[in-house]
Coordinates of N, CA, C and O in Angstrom, one line a residue:
M4 N 0.8 -1.2 0.0 CA 0.0 0.0 0.0 C 0.9 1.3 0.0 O 0.5 2.3 -0.6
S5 N 2.0 1.2 0.6 CA 2.9 2.3 0.6 C 3.4 2.7 -0.8 O 3.7 3.8 -1.1
Q6 N 3.6 1.7 -1.7 CA 4.0 2.0 -3.0 C 3.0 2.7 -3.8 O 3.2 3.6 -4.6
S7 N 1.7 2.2 -3.7 CA 0.6 2.8 -4.5 C 0.4 4.2 -4.0 O 0.1 5.1 -4.7
A8 N 0.5 4.5 -2.7 CA 0.3 5.8 -2.1 C 1.5 6.7 -2.6 O 1.3 7.8 -2.9
G9 N 2.7 6.1 -2.6 CA 3.8 6.9 -3.1 C 3.7 7.2 -4.5 O 4.2 8.2 -5.0
A10 N 3.2 6.3 -5.3 CA 3.1 6.5 -6.8 C 2.1 7.5 -7.1 O 2.2 8.2 -8.1
S11 N 1.0 7.6 -6.3 CA -0.1 8.6 -6.6 C 0.3 10.0 -6.1 O -0.3 11.0 -6.6
E12 N 1.2 10.1 -5.2 CA 1.6 11.4 -4.7 C 2.6 12.1 -5.7 O 3.4 11.4 -6.3
R13 N 2.5 13.3 -5.8 CA 3.4 14.0 -6.8 C 4.6 14.6 -6.0 O 4.4 15.0 -4.9
T14 N 5.7 14.8 -6.7 CA 6.8 15.3 -6.0 C 6.7 16.9 -5.9 O 5.9 17.5 -6.6
I15 N 7.5 17.4 -5.1 CA 7.5 18.9 -4.9 C 7.9 19.6 -6.2 O 7.3 20.6 -6.5
G16 N 8.9 19.0 -6.9 CA 9.3 19.6 -8.2 C 8.1 19.6 -9.2 O 7.9 20.6 -9.9
Q17 N 7.3 18.5 -9.2 CA 6.2 18.5 -10.1 C 5.1 19.6 -9.7 O 4.5 20.3 -10.5
L18 N 4.9 19.7 -8.4 CA 3.9 20.7 -7.9 C 4.4 22.1 -8.2 O 3.6 22.9 -8.6
V19 N 5.7 22.4 -8.0 CA 6.2 23.7 -8.3 C 6.1 24.0 -9.8 O 5.7 25.1 -10.2
A20 N 6.4 23.0 -10.6 CA 6.3 23.1 -12.1 C 4.9 23.4 -12.5 O 4.6 24.3 -13.3
D21 N 3.9 22.7 -11.9 CA 2.5 22.9 -12.2 C 2.1 24.3 -11.8 O 1.3 25.0 -12.5
A22 N 2.5 24.7 -10.6 CA 2.1 26.0 -10.1 C 2.7 27.1 -11.0 O 2.0 28.1 -11.3
S23 N 3.9 26.9 -11.4 CA 4.6 27.9 -12.3 C 3.8 28.0 -13.6 O 3.6 29.1 -14.1
R24 N 3.5 26.8 -14.2 CA 2.8 26.8 -15.4 C 1.4 27.5 -15.3 O 1.0 28.3 -16.1
D25 N 0.7 27.2 -14.2 CA -0.6 27.8 -14.0 C -0.5 29.3 -13.8 O -1.4 30.0 -14.3
L26 N 0.5 29.7 -13.0 CA 0.6 31.1 -12.8 C 1.0 31.8 -14.1 O 0.4 32.9 -14.4
S27 N 1.8 31.2 -14.9 CA 2.2 31.8 -16.2 C 0.9 31.9 -17.1 O 0.7 32.9 -17.8
A28 N 0.1 30.9 -17.1 CA -1.1 30.9 -17.9 C -2.1 32.0 -17.4 O -2.7 32.7 -18.2
L29 N -2.2 32.1 -16.1 CA -3.0 33.2 -15.5 C -2.6 34.6 -15.9 O -3.3 35.4 -16.3
V30 N -1.2 34.8 -15.8 CA -0.7 36.1 -16.2 C -0.9 36.4 -17.7 O -1.3 37.5 -18.1
R31 N -0.7 35.4 -18.6 CA -1.0 35.6 -20.0 C -2.5 35.9 -20.2 O -2.8 36.8 -21.1
A32 N -3.3 35.2 -19.5 CA -4.8 35.5 -19.7 C -5.1 36.9 -19.2 O -5.9 37.6 -19.9
E33 N -4.6 37.3 -18.1 CA -4.8 38.7 -17.6 C -4.3 39.8 -18.6 O -4.9 40.8 -18.9
I34 N -3.1 39.5 -19.2 CA -2.5 40.4 -20.2 C -3.4 40.5 -21.4 O -3.7 41.6 -21.9
A35 N -3.9 39.3 -21.9 CA -4.8 39.3 -23.0 C -6.1 40.1 -22.7 O -6.6 40.8 -23.6
L36 N -6.6 39.9 -21.5 CA -7.8 40.7 -21.2 C -7.6 42.2 -21.1 O -8.4 43.0 -21.6
A37 N -6.4 42.6 -20.6 CA -6.1 44.0 -20.5 C -5.9 44.6 -21.9 O -6.4 45.7 -22.2
K38 N -5.3 43.8 -22.8 CA -5.1 44.3 -24.2 C -6.4 44.5 -24.8 O -6.6 45.5 -25.5
A39 N -7.3 43.5 -24.7 CA -8.7 43.7 -25.3 C -9.4 44.9 -24.8 O -10.0 45.6 -25.5
E40 N -9.4 45.1 -23.5 CA -10.1 46.3 -22.9 C -9.4 47.6 -23.3 O -10.1 48.5 -23.7
I41 N -8.1 47.6 -23.3 CA -7.4 48.8 -23.7 C -7.6 49.1 -25.2 O -7.9 50.3 -25.6
T42 N -7.6 48.1 -26.0 CA -7.9 48.3 -27.5 C -9.2 48.9 -27.7 O -9.4 49.9 -28.5
A43 N -10.2 48.4 -27.0 CA -11.6 49.0 -27.2 C -11.7 50.4 -26.7 O -12.3 51.3 -27.3
E44 N -11.0 50.7 -25.6 CA -11.0 52.1 -25.0 C -10.3 53.0 -25.9 O -10.7 54.2 -26.2
V45 N -9.1 52.6 -26.5 CA -8.4 53.5 -27.4 C -9.2 53.7 -28.6 O -9.2 54.9 -29.1
K46 N -9.9 52.7 -29.1 CA -10.7 52.9 -30.3 C -11.8 54.0 -30.1 O -12.0 54.8 -30.9
Q47 N -12.4 53.8 -28.9 CA -13.5 54.8 -28.6 C -12.9 56.2 -28.4 O -13.5 57.2 -28.9
G48 N -11.7 56.3 -27.8 CA -11.0 57.6 -27.7 C -10.7 58.2 -29.0 O -10.8 59.4 -29.2
A49 N -10.2 57.4 -29.9 CA -9.8 57.9 -31.3 C -11.0 58.4 -32.0 O -10.9 59.4 -32.7
I50 N -12.1 57.6 -31.9 CA -13.3 58.1 -32.6 C -13.8 59.4 -32.0 O -14.2 60.3 -32.7
G51 N -13.8 59.5 -30.7 CA -14.1 60.8 -30.0 C -13.3 62.0 -30.5 O -13.7 63.1 -30.8
A52 N -11.9 61.7 -30.5 CA -11.0 62.7 -31.0 C -11.3 63.2 -32.4 O -11.2 64.3 -32.8
G53 N -11.6 62.2 -33.3 CA -11.9 62.5 -34.6 C -13.1 63.3 -34.8 O -13.2 64.3 -35.6
L54 N -14.1 63.0 -33.9 CA -15.3 63.8 -34.0 C -15.1 65.3 -33.5 O -15.6 66.2 -34.0
F55 N -14.2 65.4 -32.5 CA -13.8 66.8 -32.1 C -13.1 67.5 -33.1 O -13.3 68.7 -33.3
V56 N -12.2 66.9 -33.9 CA -11.5 67.5 -35.0 C -12.6 68.0 -36.0 O -12.5 69.1 -36.6
G57 N -13.5 67.1 -36.4 CA -14.5 67.4 -37.3 C -15.3 68.6 -36.9 O -15.6 69.5 -37.6
A58 N -15.7 68.7 -35.6 CA -16.4 69.8 -35.0 C -15.6 71.1 -35.1 O -16.1 72.2 -35.4
A59 N -14.3 71.0 -34.9 CA -13.4 72.2 -34.9 C -13.4 72.7 -36.4 O -13.4 73.9 -36.6
V60 N -13.3 71.8 -37.3 CA -13.2 72.2 -38.7 C -14.5 72.9 -39.1 O -14.5 74.0 -39.7
F61 N -15.7 72.3 -38.8 CA -16.9 72.9 -39.1 C -17.1 74.2 -38.4 O -17.6 75.2 -38.9
G62 N -16.7 74.3 -37.1 CA -16.7 75.6 -36.4 C -15.8 76.6 -37.0 O -16.2 77.8 -37.1
G63 N -14.7 76.3 -37.5 CA -13.8 77.2 -38.1 C -14.4 77.8 -39.4 O -14.3 79.0 -39.7
I64 N -15.0 76.9 -40.2 CA -15.6 77.3 -41.5 C -16.8 78.2 -41.2 O -17.0 79.2 -41.8
G65 N -17.6 77.8 -40.1 CA -18.7 78.7 -39.7 C -18.2 80.1 -39.3 O -18.9 81.1 -39.6
A66 N -17.1 80.1 -38.5 CA -16.6 81.4 -38.1 C -16.2 82.3 -39.3 O -16.4 83.5 -39.4
L67 N -15.5 81.6 -40.3 CA -15.1 82.3 -41.5 C -16.3 82.9 -42.2 O -16.3 84.1 -42.6
F68 N -17.4 82.1 -42.4 CA -18.6 82.6 -43.0 C -19.2 83.8 -42.2 O -19.7 84.7 -42.8
L69 N -19.2 83.7 -40.9 CA -19.7 84.8 -40.1 C -18.9 86.0 -40.3 O -19.5 87.1 -40.4
L70 N -17.6 85.9 -40.3 CA -16.8 87.1 -40.5 C -17.0 87.7 -41.9 O -17.0 88.9 -42.1
L71 N -17.2 86.8 -42.9 CA -17.5 87.4 -44.3 C -18.8 88.1 -44.3 O -19.0 89.1 -44.9
A72 N -19.8 87.6 -43.5 CA -21.1 88.2 -43.4 C -21.0 89.6 -42.8 O -21.6 90.6 -43.2
V73 N -20.2 89.7 -41.7 CA -20.0 90.9 -41.0 C -19.3 91.9 -42.0 O -19.7 93.1 -42.1
A74 N -18.3 91.5 -42.7 CA -17.6 92.4 -43.7 C -18.6 92.8 -44.7 O -18.6 94.0 -45.1
W75 N -19.4 92.0 -45.3 CA -20.3 92.4 -46.3 C -21.4 93.3 -45.7 O -21.9 94.2 -46.4
L76 N -21.7 93.1 -44.5 CA -22.7 94.0 -43.8 C -22.1 95.4 -43.8 O -22.8 96.4 -44.0
L77 N -20.8 95.5 -43.4 CA -20.2 96.8 -43.3 C -20.1 97.5 -44.7 O -20.0 98.7 -44.7
T78 N -20.1 96.7 -45.8 CA -20.0 97.3 -47.1 C -21.3 98.2 -47.4 O -21.3 98.9 -48.4
L79 N -22.3 98.0 -46.6 CA -23.5 98.9 -46.8 C -23.2 100.3 -46.5 O -23.8 101.3 -47.0
W80 N -22.1 100.6 -45.6 CA -21.8 101.9 -45.2 C -20.4 102.4 -45.7 O -20.1 103.5 -45.5
M81 N -19.6 101.5 -46.3 CA -18.3 101.9 -46.7 C -17.8 101.0 -47.8 O -18.5 100.0 -48.1
P82 N -16.7 101.4 -48.5 CA -16.2 100.6 -49.6 C -15.8 99.2 -49.1 O -15.5 98.9 -47.9
Y83 N -15.8 98.2 -50.1 CA -15.5 96.8 -49.7 C -14.1 96.7 -49.0 O -14.0 96.0 -48.0
W84 N -13.1 97.3 -49.6 CA -11.8 97.1 -49.0 C -11.7 97.6 -47.6 O -11.0 97.1 -46.8
V85 N -12.4 98.7 -47.3 CA -12.4 99.2 -45.9 C -13.1 98.3 -45.0 O -12.6 98.0 -43.9
A86 N -14.2 97.7 -45.4 CA -15.0 96.8 -44.6 C -14.1 95.5 -44.2 O -14.1 95.1 -43.1
F87 N -13.5 95.0 -45.3 CA -12.7 93.8 -45.1 C -11.5 94.1 -44.3 O -11.0 93.3 -43.5
L88 N -10.9 95.3 -44.4 CA -9.7 95.7 -43.7 C -10.1 95.8 -42.2 O -9.3 95.4 -41.3
I89 N -11.3 96.4 -41.9 CA -11.7 96.5 -40.5 C -11.8 95.1 -39.9 O -11.4 94.9 -38.7
V90 N -12.4 94.2 -40.6 CA -12.6 92.8 -40.0 C -11.2 92.2 -39.8 O -11.0 91.5 -38.8
A91 N -10.3 92.4 -40.8 CA -9.0 91.8 -40.6 C -8.2 92.4 -39.4 O -7.6 91.7 -38.7
V92 N -8.3 93.7 -39.2 CA -7.7 94.4 -38.1 C -8.2 93.9 -36.8 O -7.5 93.6 -35.8
V93 N -9.5 93.7 -36.7 CA -10.1 93.2 -35.5 C -9.6 91.8 -35.2 O -9.3 91.4 -34.1
L94 N -9.5 90.9 -36.3 CA -9.0 89.6 -36.1 C -7.5 89.6 -35.6 O -7.1 88.9 -34.7
F95 N -6.7 90.5 -36.2 CA -5.3 90.6 -35.8 C -5.2 91.1 -34.3 O -4.3 90.7 -33.6
L96 N -6.1 92.0 -34.0 CA -6.0 92.5 -32.6 C -6.4 91.4 -31.6 O -5.8 91.2 -30.6
G97 N -7.4 90.6 -32.0 CA -7.8 89.5 -31.1 C -6.7 88.5 -31.0 O -6.4 87.9 -29.9
A98 N -6.0 88.2 -32.1 CA -4.9 87.3 -32.1 C -3.7 87.8 -31.2 O -3.1 87.1 -30.5
G99 N -3.5 89.1 -31.3 CA -2.4 89.7 -30.5 C -2.8 89.6 -29.0 O -1.9 89.3 -28.2
V100 N -4.0 89.9 -28.6 CA -4.4 89.8 -27.2 C -4.3 88.4 -26.7 O -3.7 88.1 -25.6
L101 N -4.7 87.4 -27.5 CA -4.6 86.0 -27.1 C -3.1 85.6 -27.0 O -2.7 84.9 -26.1
A102 N -2.3 86.1 -27.9 CA -0.8 85.8 -27.8 C -0.2 86.4 -26.6 O 0.6 85.7 -25.9
L103 N -0.6 87.6 -26.2 CA 0.0 88.2 -25.0 C -0.5 87.5 -23.7 O 0.3 87.2 -22.8
I104 N -1.8 87.1 -23.7 CA -2.3 86.3 -22.6 C -1.5 85.0 -22.5 O -1.1 84.5 -21.4
G105 N -1.4 84.3 -23.6 CA -0.7 83.0 -23.7 C 0.8 83.2 -23.2 O 1.3 82.3 -22.5
K106 N 1.5 84.2 -23.7 CA 2.8 84.5 -23.3 C 2.9 84.7 -21.7 O 3.8 84.2 -21.1
G107 N 2.0 85.4 -21.2 CA 1.9 85.6 -19.7 C 1.8 84.3 -19.0 O 2.4 84.1 -18.0
R108 N 0.9 83.5 -19.5 CA 0.7 82.2 -18.8 C 1.9 81.3 -18.9 O 2.3 80.6 -18.0
I109 N 2.6 81.3 -20.1 CA 3.7 80.5 -20.2 C 4.9 80.9 -19.4 O 5.6 80.1 -18.8
S110 N 5.0 82.3 -19.2 CA 6.1 82.8 -18.4 C 5.9 82.4 -16.9 O 6.9 82.4 -16.1
K111 N 4.7 82.1 -16.5 CA 4.4 81.7 -15.1 C 4.7 80.3 -14.8 O 4.8 79.9 -13.7
V112 N 5.0 79.5 -15.9 CA 5.3 78.1 -15.7 C 6.7 78.0 -15.1 O 7.6 78.5 -15.7
G113 N 6.8 77.3 -14.0 CA 8.1 77.1 -13.4 C 8.6 75.7 -13.5 O 7.9 74.8 -14.0
A114 N 9.8 75.5 -12.9 CA 10.4 74.1 -12.9 C 9.6 73.3 -11.9 O 9.1 73.8 -10.9
P115 N 9.6 72.0 -12.0 CA 9.0 71.1 -11.0 C 9.9 71.0 -9.8 O 10.6 70.0 -9.7
E116 N 9.8 71.9 -8.9 CA 10.8 72.0 -7.8 C 10.7 70.8 -6.9 O 11.7 70.3 -6.4
R117 N 9.5 70.3 -6.6 CA 9.4 69.2 -5.7 C 10.0 67.9 -6.3 O 10.7 67.2 -5.6
T118 N 9.8 67.8 -7.6 CA 10.4 66.6 -8.3 C 11.9 66.7 -8.3 O 12.6 65.7 -8.1
I119 N 12.4 67.9 -8.6 CA 13.9 68.1 -8.6 C 14.4 67.8 -7.2 O 15.5 67.1 -7.0
A120 N 13.8 68.3 -6.1 CA 14.3 68.1 -4.8 C 14.3 66.6 -4.4 O 15.2 66.1 -3.8
T121 N 13.2 65.9 -4.7 CA 13.1 64.5 -4.3 C 14.1 63.7 -5.2 O 14.6 62.7 -4.7
S122 N 14.3 64.1 -6.4 CA 15.2 63.3 -7.2 C 16.6 63.5 -6.7 O 17.4 62.5 -6.6
K123 N 17.0 64.7 -6.2 CA 18.3 64.9 -5.6 C 18.4 64.1 -4.3 O 19.5 63.5 -4.1
Q124 N 17.4 64.0 -3.5 CA 17.4 63.2 -2.3 C 17.6 61.8 -2.6 O 18.3 61.1 -2.0
S125 N 16.9 61.3 -3.7 CA 17.0 59.9 -4.1 C 18.4 59.6 -4.5 O 19.0 58.5 -4.2
I126 N 19.0 60.5 -5.3 CA 20.4 60.3 -5.8 C 21.4 60.2 -4.6 O 22.2 59.4 -4.5
E127 N 21.2 61.1 -3.6 CA 22.0 61.2 -2.5 C 21.9 59.9 -1.6 O 22.8 59.3 -1.1
A128 N 20.6 59.4 -1.5 CA 20.4 58.2 -0.7 C 21.0 57.0 -1.4 O 21.6 56.1 -0.8
L129 N 21.0 57.0 -2.8 CA 21.6 55.9 -3.5 C 23.1 55.9 -3.4 O 23.8 54.8 -3.4
K130 N 23.7 57.1 -3.3 CA 25.1 57.2 -3.1 C 25.6 56.8 -1.7 O 26.7 56.6 -1.5
G131 N 24.6 56.9 -0.8 CA 25.0 56.5 0.6 C 25.2 57.7 1.5 O 25.5 57.6 2.6
H132 N 25.0 58.9 0.9 CA 25.2 60.2 1.7 C 23.8 60.6 2.1 O 23.0 60.9 1.3
R133 N 23.6 60.8 3.3 CA 22.2 61.2 3.8 C 22.2 62.5 4.4 O 22.8 63.3 4.8

């Protein structure tokens, strides 16, 4: 009876090999699931981004037509070239104001001081100097 009991029991090496194989299969399955979920999410994100680009193009074209309508409206009281020049100057002034605001915002951006400090501390700790 001891031989049949010994024959049916598996060795520690076999158990470890089986556990390793099962763990490897589980990790591969989890990675496959993550890939499938991420692929679906990325696809939805790309479609959403494409729709936003389309909306921006249509909005830009609509703004162009609105500006042309304003310029043609002004031609009721002045020559064409003056009306279109006024619209162009207003657009350039708006662009200038936005550029100045953007420049001000960019100049306020500073270095990531906490990250630099913690990086220096990590380097010192790795060197052994505390």
